[in-house]
PDB file of C-alpha atoms in Angstrom:
ATOM      1  CA  MET A   1     -88.429 -56.397  42.229  1.00 49.00           C
ATOM      2  CA  GLU A   2     -90.131 -58.192  39.372  1.00 46.00           C
ATOM      3  CA  GLU A   3     -89.330 -55.261  37.162  1.00 43.00           C
ATOM      4  CA  LEU A   4     -85.633 -55.500  38.064  1.00 42.00           C
ATOM      5  CA  ARG A   5     -85.512 -59.194  37.157  1.00 47.00           C
ATOM      6  CA  SER A   6     -87.240 -58.455  33.882  1.00 48.00           C
ATOM      7  CA  THR A   7     -84.621 -55.843  33.143  1.00 46.00           C
ATOM      8  CA  GLU A   8     -81.831 -58.296  33.933  1.00 52.00           C
ATOM      9  CA  VAL A   9     -83.391 -60.917  31.653  1.00 50.00           C
ATOM     10  CA  LEU A  10     -83.745 -58.372  28.895  1.00 48.00           C
ATOM     11  CA  ASP A  11     -80.160 -57.318  29.380  1.00 47.00           C
ATOM     12  CA  LYS A  12     -78.999 -60.935  29.127  1.00 53.00           C
ATOM     13  CA  GLU A  13     -81.068 -61.428  25.999  1.00 53.00           C
ATOM     14  CA  ILE A  14     -79.614 -58.294  24.488  1.00 47.00           C
ATOM     15  CA  ARG A  15     -76.078 -59.378  25.390  1.00 49.00           C
ATOM     16  CA  SER A  16     -76.705 -62.873  24.035  1.00 52.00           C
ATOM     17  CA  ASP A  17     -78.219 -61.491  20.884  1.00 49.00           C
ATOM     18  CA  SER A  18     -75.334 -59.063  20.517  1.00 48.00           C
ATOM     19  CA  VAL A  19     -72.804 -61.861  20.939  1.00 47.00           C
ATOM     20  CA  LYS A  20     -74.573 -63.952  18.302  1.00 55.00           C
ATOM     21  CA  LYS A  21     -74.684 -61.009  15.914  1.00 50.00           C
ATOM     22  CA  ALA A  22     -71.041 -60.227  16.629  1.00 47.00           C
ATOM     23  CA  GLU A  23     -70.082 -63.844  15.965  1.00 50.00           C
ATOM     24  CA  LYS A  24     -71.976 -63.760  12.677  1.00 56.00           C
ATOM     25  CA  ILE A  25     -70.275 -60.497  11.727  1.00 48.00           C
ATOM     26  CA  LEU A  26     -66.849 -61.897  12.642  1.00 47.00           C
ATOM     27  CA  ALA A  27     -67.543 -65.102  10.750  1.00 54.00           C
ATOM     28  CA  LYS A  28     -68.607 -63.106   7.712  1.00 55.00           C
ATOM     29  CA  ALA A  29     -65.575 -60.864   8.056  1.00 50.00           C
ATOM     30  CA  ASP A  30     -63.302 -63.893   8.288  1.00 50.00           C
ATOM     31  CA  GLU A  31     -64.866 -65.352   5.164  1.00 56.00           C
ATOM     32  CA  SER A  32     -64.561 -62.045   3.315  1.00 52.00           C
ATOM     33  CA  ALA A  33     -60.967 -61.712   4.419  1.00 49.00           C
ATOM     34  CA  LYS A  34     -60.246 -65.270   3.322  1.00 53.00           C
ATOM     35  CA  GLN A  35     -61.857 -64.624  -0.059  1.00 55.00           C
ATOM     36  CA  LEU A  36     -59.892 -61.414  -0.385  1.00 49.00           C
ATOM     37  CA  ILE A  37     -56.625 -63.140   0.510  1.00 47.00           C
ATOM     38  CA  ASP A  38     -57.397 -66.043  -1.811  1.00 54.00           C
ATOM     39  CA  GLY A  39     -58.244 -63.571  -4.572  1.00 53.00           C
ATOM     40  CA  VAL A  40     -55.008 -61.686  -4.073  1.00 48.00           C
ATOM     41  CA  GLN A  41     -53.045 -64.925  -4.051  1.00 54.00           C
ATOM     42  CA  ASP A  42     -54.802 -66.030  -7.233  1.00 59.00           C
ATOM     43  CA  ARG A  43     -53.952 -62.725  -8.880  1.00 57.00           C
ATOM     44  CA  ILE A  44     -50.354 -63.045  -7.726  1.00 52.00           C
ATOM     45  CA  GLU A  45     -50.112 -66.563  -9.127  1.00 60.00           C
ATOM     46  CA  LYS A  46     -51.701 -65.453 -12.401  1.00 61.00           C
ATOM     47  CA  ALA A  47     -49.387 -62.474 -12.659  1.00 57.00           C
ATOM     48  CA  LYS A  48     -46.418 -64.715 -11.944  1.00 57.00           C
ATOM     49  CA  SER A  49     -47.591 -67.228 -14.541  1.00 64.00           C
ATOM     50  CA  ASP A  50     -48.165 -64.474 -17.101  1.00 58.00           C
ATOM     51  CA  ALA A  51     -44.751 -62.995 -16.385  1.00 56.00           C
ATOM     52  CA  GLU A  52     -43.082 -66.380 -16.761  1.00 58.00           C
ATOM     53  CA  LYS A  53     -44.953 -66.968 -20.000  1.00 62.00           C
ATOM     54  CA  ILE A  54     -43.992 -63.561 -21.337  1.00 54.00           C
ATOM     55  CA  SER A  55     -40.408 -64.107 -20.206  1.00 57.00           C
ATOM     56  CA  ALA A  56     -40.300 -67.512 -21.866  1.00 59.00           C
ATOM     57  CA  GLU A  57     -41.795 -66.111 -25.062  1.00 62.00           C
ATOM     58  CA  GLY A  58     -39.453 -63.147 -24.891  1.00 62.00           C
ATOM     59  CA  ILE A  59     -36.437 -65.406 -24.436  1.00 57.00           C
ATOM     60  CA  ALA A  60     -37.581 -67.583 -27.335  1.00 61.00           C
ATOM     61  CA  VAL A  61     -37.965 -64.531 -29.576  1.00 61.00           C
ATOM     62  CA  TYR A  62     -34.590 -63.193 -28.407  1.00 56.00           C
ATOM     63  CA  GLU A  63     -32.913 -66.534 -29.105  1.00 56.00           C
ATOM     64  CA  LYS A  64     -34.575 -66.676 -32.522  1.00 62.00           C
ATOM     65  CA  ASN A  65     -33.379 -63.173 -33.339  1.00 60.00           C
ATOM     66  CA  ILE A  66     -29.879 -63.939 -32.083  1.00 55.00           C
ATOM     67  CA  ASN A  67     -29.698 -67.162 -34.080  1.00 58.00           C
ATOM     68  CA  ALA A  68     -30.959 -65.353 -37.166  1.00 59.00           C
ATOM     69  CA  SER A  69     -28.390 -62.578 -36.766  1.00 57.00           C
ATOM     70  CA  LEU A  70     -25.419 -64.863 -36.052  1.00 56.00           C
ATOM     71  CA  PRO A  71     -24.550 -65.514 -39.721  1.00 61.00           C
ATOM     72  CA  LEU A  72     -24.700 -61.774 -40.423  1.00 63.00           C
ATOM     73  CA  GLU A  73     -22.607 -60.963 -37.347  1.00 63.00           C
ATOM     74  CA  LYS A  74     -20.120 -63.652 -38.333  1.00 62.00           C
ATOM     75  CA  GLN A  75     -19.884 -62.168 -41.815  1.00 63.00           C
ATOM     76  CA  ARG A  76     -19.409 -58.669 -40.398  1.00 66.00           C
ATOM     77  CA  TYR A  77     -16.721 -59.916 -38.048  1.00 66.00           C
ATOM     78  CA  LEU A  78     -15.014 -61.756 -40.893  1.00 65.00           C
ATOM     79  CA  VAL A  79     -15.002 -58.664 -43.113  1.00 65.00           C
ATOM     80  CA  SER A  80     -13.718 -56.533 -40.231  1.00 72.00           C
ATOM     81  CA  TYR A  81     -11.038 -59.101 -39.400  1.00 73.00           C
ATOM     82  CA  ILE A  82      -9.842 -59.329 -42.999  1.00 71.00           C
ATOM     83  CA  TYR A  83      -9.843 -55.551 -43.398  1.00 74.00           C
ATOM     84  CA  GLY A  84      -7.915 -55.030 -40.163  1.00 77.00           C
ATOM     85  CA  SER A  85      -5.376 -57.696 -41.087  1.00 77.00           C
ATOM     86  CA  ILE A  86      -4.782 -56.166 -44.513  1.00 78.00           C
ATOM     87  CA  ILE A  87      -4.304 -52.679 -43.062  1.00 82.00           C
ATOM     88  CA  GLU A  88      -1.900 -54.051 -40.448  1.00 84.00           C
ATOM     89  CA  ALA A  89       0.104 -55.844 -43.148  1.00 82.00           C
ATOM     90  CA  MET A  90       0.198 -52.699 -45.283  1.00 82.00           C
ATOM     91  CA  ASP A  91       1.326 -50.615 -42.332  1.00 86.00           C
ATOM     92  CA  LYS A  92       4.214 -53.001 -41.609  1.00 88.00           C
ATOM     93  CA  TYR A  93       5.188 -53.179 -45.277  1.00 87.00           C
ATOM     94  CA  PHE A  94       5.320 -49.431 -45.878  1.00 86.00           C
ATOM     95  CA  GLU A  95       7.186 -48.944 -42.618  1.00 90.00           C
ATOM     96  CA  SER A  96       9.768 -51.525 -43.682  1.00 90.00           C
ATOM     97  CA  ILE A  97      10.573 -50.036 -47.114  1.00 87.00           C
ATOM     98  CA  GLY A  98      11.713 -46.699 -45.685  1.00 91.00           C
ATOM     99  CA  ASP A  99      10.865 -43.099 -46.529  1.00 91.00           C
ATOM    100  CA  LYS A 100      12.798 -42.984 -49.836  1.00 92.00           C
ATOM    101  CA  LYS A 101      10.697 -45.746 -51.382  1.00 92.00           C
ATOM    102  CA  ARG A 102       7.527 -44.337 -49.850  1.00 90.00           C
ATOM    103  CA  LEU A 103       8.314 -41.066 -51.603  1.00 92.00           C
ATOM    104  CA  LEU A 104       8.599 -43.031 -54.861  1.00 92.00           C
ATOM    105  CA  VAL A 105       5.044 -44.259 -54.246  1.00 90.00           C
ATOM    106  CA  ILE A 106       3.917 -40.649 -53.959  1.00 92.00           C
ATOM    107  CA  GLN A 107       5.917 -39.826 -57.091  1.00 93.00           C
ATOM    108  CA  SER A 108       3.881 -42.403 -59.028  1.00 92.00           C
ATOM    109  CA  LEU A 109       0.725 -40.614 -57.863  1.00 92.00           C
ATOM    110  CA  CYS A 110       2.203 -37.277 -58.961  1.00 93.00           C
ATOM    111  CA  GLU A 111       2.878 -38.703 -62.421  1.00 93.00           C
ATOM    112  CA  ARG A 112      -0.776 -39.649 -62.718  1.00 92.00           C
ATOM    113  CA  ALA A 113      -1.823 -36.192 -61.509  1.00 92.00           C
ATOM    114  CA  LYS A 114      -0.071 -34.509 -64.457  1.00 91.00           C
ATOM    115  CA  LYS A 115      -3.169 -35.062 -66.570  1.00 90.00           C
ATOM    116  CA  ALA A 116      -5.246 -32.985 -64.143  1.00 91.00           C
ATOM    117  CA  ILE A 117      -2.554 -30.343 -63.619  1.00 89.00           C
ATOM    118  CA  GLN A 118      -1.755 -29.870 -67.332  1.00 89.00           C
ATOM    119  CA  GLU A 119      -0.039 -26.470 -67.758  1.00 90.00           C
ATOM    120  CA  LYS A 120      -1.314 -24.927 -64.519  1.00 92.00           C
ATOM    121  CA  LYS A 121       1.020 -23.400 -61.977  1.00 94.00           C
ATOM    122  CA  ILE A 122       0.858 -25.255 -58.683  1.00 93.00           C
ATOM    123  CA  SER A 123       1.868 -24.989 -55.040  1.00 94.00           C
ATOM    124  CA  ALA A 124       2.835 -28.048 -53.032  1.00 94.00           C
ATOM    125  CA  VAL A 125       2.483 -28.865 -49.342  1.00 95.00           C
ATOM    126  CA  VAL A 126       4.621 -31.767 -48.138  1.00 94.00           C
ATOM    127  CA  VAL A 127       3.527 -33.793 -45.110  1.00 94.00           C
ATOM    128  CA  GLY A 128       5.745 -36.340 -43.380  1.00 90.00           C
ATOM    129  CA  PHE A 129       8.562 -36.439 -45.926  1.00 93.00           C
ATOM    130  CA  ASN A 130      11.873 -34.630 -45.985  1.00 94.00           C
ATOM    131  CA  LEU A 131      11.049 -31.304 -47.629  1.00 95.00           C
ATOM    132  CA  SER A 132      14.208 -31.137 -49.743  1.00 94.00           C
ATOM    133  CA  ASP A 133      13.754 -34.677 -51.091  1.00 95.00           C
ATOM    134  CA  ALA A 134      10.088 -34.061 -51.874  1.00 94.00           C
ATOM    135  CA  GLU A 135      10.812 -30.751 -53.615  1.00 95.00           C
ATOM    136  CA  SER A 136      13.514 -32.345 -55.787  1.00 94.00           C
ATOM    137  CA  MET A 137      11.073 -35.054 -56.842  1.00 93.00           C
ATOM    138  CA  LEU A 138       8.349 -32.509 -57.637  1.00 94.00           C
ATOM    139  CA  LYS A 139      10.701 -30.443 -59.797  1.00 94.00           C
ATOM    140  CA  LYS A 140      11.428 -33.553 -61.855  1.00 94.00           C
ATOM    141  CA  VAL A 141       7.757 -34.369 -62.326  1.00 93.00           C
ATOM    142  CA  PHE A 142       6.523 -30.766 -62.718  1.00 93.00           C
ATOM    143  CA  PRO A 143       9.535 -28.805 -64.028  1.00 93.00           C
ATOM    144  CA  GLN A 144       7.346 -26.063 -65.513  1.00 92.00           C
ATOM    145  CA  ASN A 145       4.488 -26.116 -63.014  1.00 91.00           C
ATOM    146  CA  LEU A 146       5.903 -25.972 -59.491  1.00 92.00           C
ATOM    147  CA  SER A 147       5.623 -22.469 -58.052  1.00 92.00           C
ATOM    148  CA  SER A 148       6.250 -23.154 -54.354  1.00 93.00           C
ATOM    149  CA  CYS A 149       6.861 -26.027 -51.970  1.00 93.00           C
ATOM    150  CA  GLU A 150       6.494 -25.989 -48.197  1.00 94.00           C
ATOM    151  CA  ALA A 151       6.111 -28.368 -45.256  1.00 93.00           C
ATOM    152  CA  GLY A 152       2.661 -28.954 -43.766  1.00 90.00           C
ATOM    153  CA  ASP A 153       1.235 -30.403 -40.567  1.00 88.00           C
ATOM    154  CA  VAL A 154       0.002 -33.987 -40.372  1.00 85.00           C
ATOM    155  CA  HIS A 155      -3.597 -32.863 -39.807  1.00 85.00           C
ATOM    156  CA  LEU A 156      -3.696 -31.825 -43.472  1.00 86.00           C
ATOM    157  CA  VAL A 157      -3.796 -35.507 -44.496  1.00 81.00           C
ATOM    158  CA  SER A 158      -5.830 -36.787 -41.553  1.00 76.00           C
ATOM    159  CA  ARG A 159      -9.142 -36.411 -43.385  1.00 76.00           C
ATOM    160  CA  GLU A 160      -8.527 -39.454 -45.569  1.00 71.00           C
ATOM    161  CA  SER A 161      -6.588 -41.431 -42.943  1.00 76.00           C
ATOM    162  CA  LEU A 162      -7.333 -45.141 -42.519  1.00 79.00           C
ATOM    163  CA  GLU A 163      -7.763 -46.567 -39.033  1.00 81.00           C
ATOM    164  CA  GLY A 164      -4.810 -48.810 -38.243  1.00 79.00           C
ATOM    165  CA  PHE A 165      -2.507 -47.261 -40.851  1.00 82.00           C
ATOM    166  CA  ASN A 166      -0.045 -45.094 -38.980  1.00 85.00           C
ATOM    167  CA  LEU A 167       2.050 -43.455 -41.710  1.00 86.00           C
ATOM    168  CA  LYS A 168       0.503 -40.067 -42.366  1.00 90.00           C
ATOM    169  CA  GLU A 169       2.547 -38.932 -45.346  1.00 91.00           C
ATOM    170  CA  GLY A 170       1.709 -37.272 -48.614  1.00 92.00           C
ATOM    171  CA  ILE A 171       1.784 -34.216 -50.837  1.00 94.00           C
ATOM    172  CA  ILE A 172      -1.067 -31.816 -51.550  1.00 94.00           C
ATOM    173  CA  LEU A 173      -0.933 -30.028 -54.900  1.00 94.00           C
ATOM    174  CA  LYS A 174      -3.075 -26.982 -55.583  1.00 94.00           C
ATOM    175  CA  ALA A 175      -3.438 -25.024 -58.800  1.00 93.00           C
ATOM    176  CA  LEU A 176      -2.793 -21.342 -58.166  1.00 93.00           C
ATOM    177  CA  ASP A 177      -6.052 -20.472 -59.923  1.00 91.00           C
ATOM    178  CA  GLY A 178      -7.920 -22.718 -57.454  1.00 89.00           C
ATOM    179  CA  SER A 179      -9.294 -25.010 -60.147  1.00 90.00           C
ATOM    180  CA  VAL A 180      -7.524 -28.213 -59.087  1.00 92.00           C
ATOM    181  CA  THR A 181      -6.481 -29.837 -55.815  1.00 92.00           C
ATOM    182  CA  CYS A 182      -4.733 -33.213 -55.733  1.00 93.00           C
ATOM    183  CA  ARG A 183      -4.341 -35.023 -52.414  1.00 92.00           C
ATOM    184  CA  LEU A 184      -1.589 -37.569 -53.017  1.00 92.00           C
ATOM    185  CA  THR A 185      -1.179 -39.548 -49.801  1.00 91.00           C
ATOM    186  CA  LEU A 186      -0.177 -43.032 -48.702  1.00 90.00           C
ATOM    187  CA  ASP A 187      -3.692 -43.489 -47.336  1.00 88.00           C
ATOM    188  CA  GLU A 188      -5.123 -42.847 -50.797  1.00 88.00           C
ATOM    189  CA  LYS A 189      -2.700 -45.375 -52.267  1.00 86.00           C
ATOM    190  CA  ILE A 190      -3.784 -47.969 -49.695  1.00 84.00           C
ATOM    191  CA  LYS A 191      -7.444 -47.354 -50.553  1.00 85.00           C
ATOM    192  CA  GLU A 192      -6.631 -47.850 -54.215  1.00 84.00           C
ATOM    193  CA  ILE A 193      -4.857 -51.134 -53.464  1.00 80.00           C
ATOM    194  CA  LEU A 194      -7.751 -52.307 -51.295  1.00 78.00           C
ATOM    195  CA  ASP A 195     -10.279 -51.554 -54.019  1.00 77.00           C
ATOM    196  CA  GLU A 196      -8.283 -53.389 -56.671  1.00 75.00           C
ATOM    197  CA  LYS A 197      -6.706 -56.278 -54.745  1.00 69.00           C
ATOM    198  CA  ARG A 198      -8.822 -56.918 -51.634  1.00 66.00           C
ATOM    199  CA  GLU A 199      -9.626 -60.554 -52.423  1.00 68.00           C
ATOM    200  CA  LEU A 200      -6.090 -61.373 -53.548  1.00 68.00           C
ATOM    201  CA  LEU A 201      -4.616 -59.742 -50.443  1.00 61.00           C
ATOM    202  CA  ALA A 202      -6.968 -61.642 -48.144  1.00 61.00           C
ATOM    203  CA  LYS A 203      -6.095 -64.968 -49.751  1.00 64.00           C
ATOM    204  CA  THR A 204      -2.381 -64.167 -49.593  1.00 62.00           C
ATOM    205  CA  LEU A 205      -2.590 -63.226 -45.917  1.00 58.00           C
ATOM    206  CA  PHE A 206      -4.581 -66.319 -44.927  1.00 58.00           C
ATOM    207  CA  GLY A 207      -2.763 -68.900 -47.034  1.00 57.00           C
ATOM    208  CA  GLY A 208      -5.426 -69.370 -49.672  1.00 51.00           C
ATOM    209  CA  ARG A 209      -8.320 -69.631 -47.241  1.00 51.00           C
ATOM    210  CA  LEU A 210     -10.304 -67.157 -45.196  1.00 49.00           C
ATOM    211  CA  PRO A 211     -10.474 -67.564 -41.392  1.00 48.00           C
ATOM    212  CA  GLU A 212     -13.497 -69.389 -39.959  1.00 49.00           C
TER     213      GLU A 212
END
């Protein structure tokens, strides 16, 4: 009987001791968990702070770069605007004068090409103009040189075409011996005018002042 009571007491002591140990373990686990959670939260806050700092610095750098590039972008836009306006004006002008006067423009280019052609026999490809009118003009300019004259497709003058200029007209002269090729197009004439008179044209278009 005494032995049974001793066993019961021992059992109670074991249980009590186990409970105390369990409580200590739980308390330690709670503390570890709390530290872990606090550590995670700290890392989250730090990461958030770092991200905000990086974002702020990134935005500042971006704004600095944008502000630095604005004058250049403005200048590029201005040049593009002036160029586009000049081409548009040229397109309207050449459209308004009609094909007869446009052919006279090409004739002036043919006159200049005589120096390159000299005594060579040439063939001519006419693009955009009335073939008979163009051939008559060529016979006047090259009475001893012209060997043949035929109509050609617009793609033949597309290589030098200017964006925004819609009149794809011209004459291509080729020496029969292959030594000379002259591409006499309205696009080439426009390029020549732009090179020589760009500033004057811009001032004329914008009333003596460039757009802001």
